[in-house]
XYZ file of C-alpha atoms in Angstrom:
202
model
C 41.897 -85.404 77.838
C 39.639 -87.383 80.182
C 40.365 -90.962 81.202
C 37.939 -93.387 82.821
C 40.102 -96.304 83.751
C 37.208 -98.379 85.179
C 35.189 -97.979 81.952
C 38.283 -98.261 79.737
C 37.569 -95.061 77.845
C 39.411 -91.899 76.769
C 37.465 -88.756 75.811
C 38.418 -85.334 74.542
C 36.572 -82.373 73.001
C 36.647 -81.152 69.443
C 34.453 -79.743 66.679
C 33.719 -80.168 62.976
C 36.067 -77.904 61.037
C 34.814 -78.590 57.494
C 31.679 -77.390 55.759
C 30.202 -80.182 53.643
C 26.893 -78.217 53.565
C 28.145 -75.234 51.573
C 26.520 -75.554 48.146
C 29.432 -73.642 46.568
C 32.013 -76.127 47.851
C 30.182 -79.299 48.931
C 32.992 -81.759 48.111
C 35.457 -82.043 50.986
C 38.202 -84.615 50.383
C 39.544 -86.318 53.476
C 42.957 -87.535 54.615
C 42.341 -87.248 58.359
C 39.685 -88.286 60.835
C 40.981 -86.249 63.783
C 43.735 -83.581 63.690
C 45.237 -80.840 65.810
C 44.654 -77.101 65.147
C 46.590 -75.369 62.350
C 47.479 -78.578 60.593
C 44.959 -80.362 58.311
C 41.567 -79.010 59.323
C 40.557 -78.617 55.673
C 40.665 -82.397 55.198
C 39.701 -83.704 58.634
C 36.297 -84.622 60.217
C 37.176 -83.318 63.706
C 39.791 -80.936 65.081
C 40.783 -80.943 68.753
C 43.087 -79.001 71.036
C 43.965 -82.218 72.893
C 47.694 -82.844 72.547
C 48.486 -86.019 70.566
C 51.105 -87.195 73.046
C 48.509 -86.783 75.866
C 46.053 -88.932 73.970
C 48.824 -91.508 73.554
C 49.443 -91.474 77.339
C 45.702 -91.783 78.030
C 45.478 -94.852 75.813
C 48.362 -96.410 77.773
C 46.396 -95.741 80.969
C 43.485 -97.872 79.802
C 45.847 -100.751 78.969
C 46.295 -100.409 75.219
C 49.706 -101.050 73.666
C 51.108 -99.026 70.777
C 52.913 -100.537 67.809
C 54.130 -98.464 64.958
C 52.627 -96.437 62.067
C 52.274 -97.900 58.601
C 54.701 -96.978 55.880
C 55.357 -97.208 52.171
C 58.128 -99.033 50.367
C 58.922 -97.916 46.844
C 60.356 -99.928 43.966
C 60.434 -97.719 40.901
C 56.876 -96.480 40.399
C 55.355 -99.136 42.623
C 54.342 -98.317 46.216
C 53.866 -101.200 48.652
C 51.951 -100.630 51.827
C 53.448 -101.835 55.121
C 50.504 -102.046 57.587
C 50.559 -100.334 60.970
C 50.940 -102.343 64.168
C 49.347 -101.961 67.617
C 46.179 -102.685 69.557
C 42.861 -101.946 67.921
C 40.990 -98.822 69.065
C 37.268 -98.078 68.667
C 36.619 -94.438 67.777
C 33.188 -92.809 68.339
C 31.961 -89.287 67.685
C 29.443 -88.126 70.276
C 27.404 -85.039 69.296
C 23.925 -83.512 69.567
C 21.902 -82.445 66.571
C 19.761 -79.293 66.210
C 16.695 -81.129 67.618
C 18.573 -82.111 70.754
C 18.971 -85.747 69.794
C 22.259 -87.384 70.898
C 24.350 -89.359 68.440
C 27.269 -91.806 68.845
C 28.696 -92.276 65.338
C 31.427 -94.415 63.943
C 33.608 -91.965 61.897
C 33.140 -94.137 58.792
C 29.438 -93.141 58.674
C 30.508 -89.537 57.907
C 32.511 -90.632 54.846
C 31.549 -91.809 51.378
C 33.124 -92.487 47.973
C 33.164 -89.331 45.820
C 31.906 -90.974 42.634
C 29.979 -94.116 43.652
C 28.592 -92.850 46.947
C 29.641 -96.134 48.607
C 30.158 -95.945 52.378
C 33.648 -95.953 53.840
C 34.645 -99.399 55.186
C 33.873 -99.728 58.891
C 36.909 -100.973 60.794
C 38.645 -100.099 64.050
C 41.778 -97.966 64.071
C 45.228 -99.176 65.157
C 47.116 -97.674 68.092
C 50.239 -96.992 66.015
C 51.674 -94.538 68.538
C 53.314 -92.097 66.147
C 57.117 -91.948 66.445
C 59.945 -89.831 67.851
C 61.881 -87.655 65.428
C 64.647 -85.073 65.657
C 63.310 -81.545 65.226
C 65.109 -78.369 66.186
C 67.928 -80.289 67.763
C 65.663 -82.215 70.111
C 63.771 -85.528 70.031
C 60.047 -84.866 69.851
C 56.826 -86.832 69.465
C 56.100 -86.479 65.767
C 52.294 -86.217 66.020
C 52.596 -83.219 68.366
C 54.100 -81.260 65.474
C 52.296 -82.885 62.558
C 48.882 -82.902 64.236
C 48.043 -86.359 62.871
C 45.846 -87.871 65.634
C 43.661 -90.305 63.624
C 44.637 -90.495 59.985
C 42.909 -92.054 56.986
C 45.942 -91.723 54.751
C 49.229 -93.243 55.966
C 51.622 -90.393 56.811
C 53.762 -92.286 59.332
C 53.240 -89.767 62.117
C 49.739 -90.708 63.291
C 48.731 -91.730 66.794
C 45.806 -93.809 65.427
C 46.204 -95.353 61.989
C 43.664 -96.622 59.527
C 44.659 -100.272 58.990
C 44.352 -100.158 55.168
C 46.754 -98.304 52.931
C 45.771 -94.919 51.491
C 48.730 -93.007 50.099
C 48.576 -89.218 50.657
C 50.229 -88.591 47.288
C 47.510 -88.010 44.654
C 49.798 -89.357 41.936
C 49.840 -92.729 43.728
C 46.308 -92.886 45.177
C 43.740 -90.640 43.554
C 41.619 -89.029 46.358
C 38.200 -90.613 46.441
C 36.895 -90.292 50.029
C 34.823 -87.248 50.933
C 32.674 -86.049 53.819
C 29.059 -87.211 53.403
C 26.906 -84.104 53.753
C 23.919 -86.242 54.734
C 25.615 -87.492 57.902
C 28.446 -85.073 58.688
C 27.291 -82.345 61.151
C 27.553 -78.731 60.156
C 30.788 -76.836 60.556
C 31.460 -75.773 64.166
C 29.355 -78.589 65.733
C 30.908 -79.646 69.053
C 32.040 -83.292 69.144
C 33.262 -85.453 71.999
C 35.666 -88.114 70.717
C 35.542 -91.360 72.669
C 38.281 -93.992 72.351
C 38.126 -97.505 73.784
C 39.195 -101.035 73.167
C 36.779 -102.870 70.819
C 34.466 -105.025 72.831
C 35.689 -103.541 76.061
C 39.009 -105.442 75.970
C 42.331 -105.607 74.176
């Protein structure tokens, strides 16, 4: 994880783990934007070896304040979304295409609606800051185990949260968001993730 305090940016390396260009399996449903290895690569745009708690610490270094992840409250069959709290965070994917042209993409431009083709709403993430949980007799940073760095669905463990509610249970929210093969780079493409405060300030 690289921190430029003067510029107010955090960067770390990753790659595209999904293959939206495979004609046999072109539909890749998404619940994550960025995840850690051996967690949810099959439904994430980028996977990185950067430790979630280190990303959290780096965001603190550039002056951003965490809040708390979103959650769900249930009353019978009804699920009510409790929004996440925290400072807003701009997420950019920096990558180079096969022709050598550089790109700096908002993650939303890699996502579309599975049936309508509508683009995913463009909005900054929230520095939710994950949470501490008891695991194996010790208190641990939840995202380090769950691998949820920047989530689209609300799991409650994410470092960066999507501000709108998407329930990860298909019985509650039918999955509709997929990787757009027209804009998502091919599997294995290196990506630098850049995080910053929107507009250069909190």
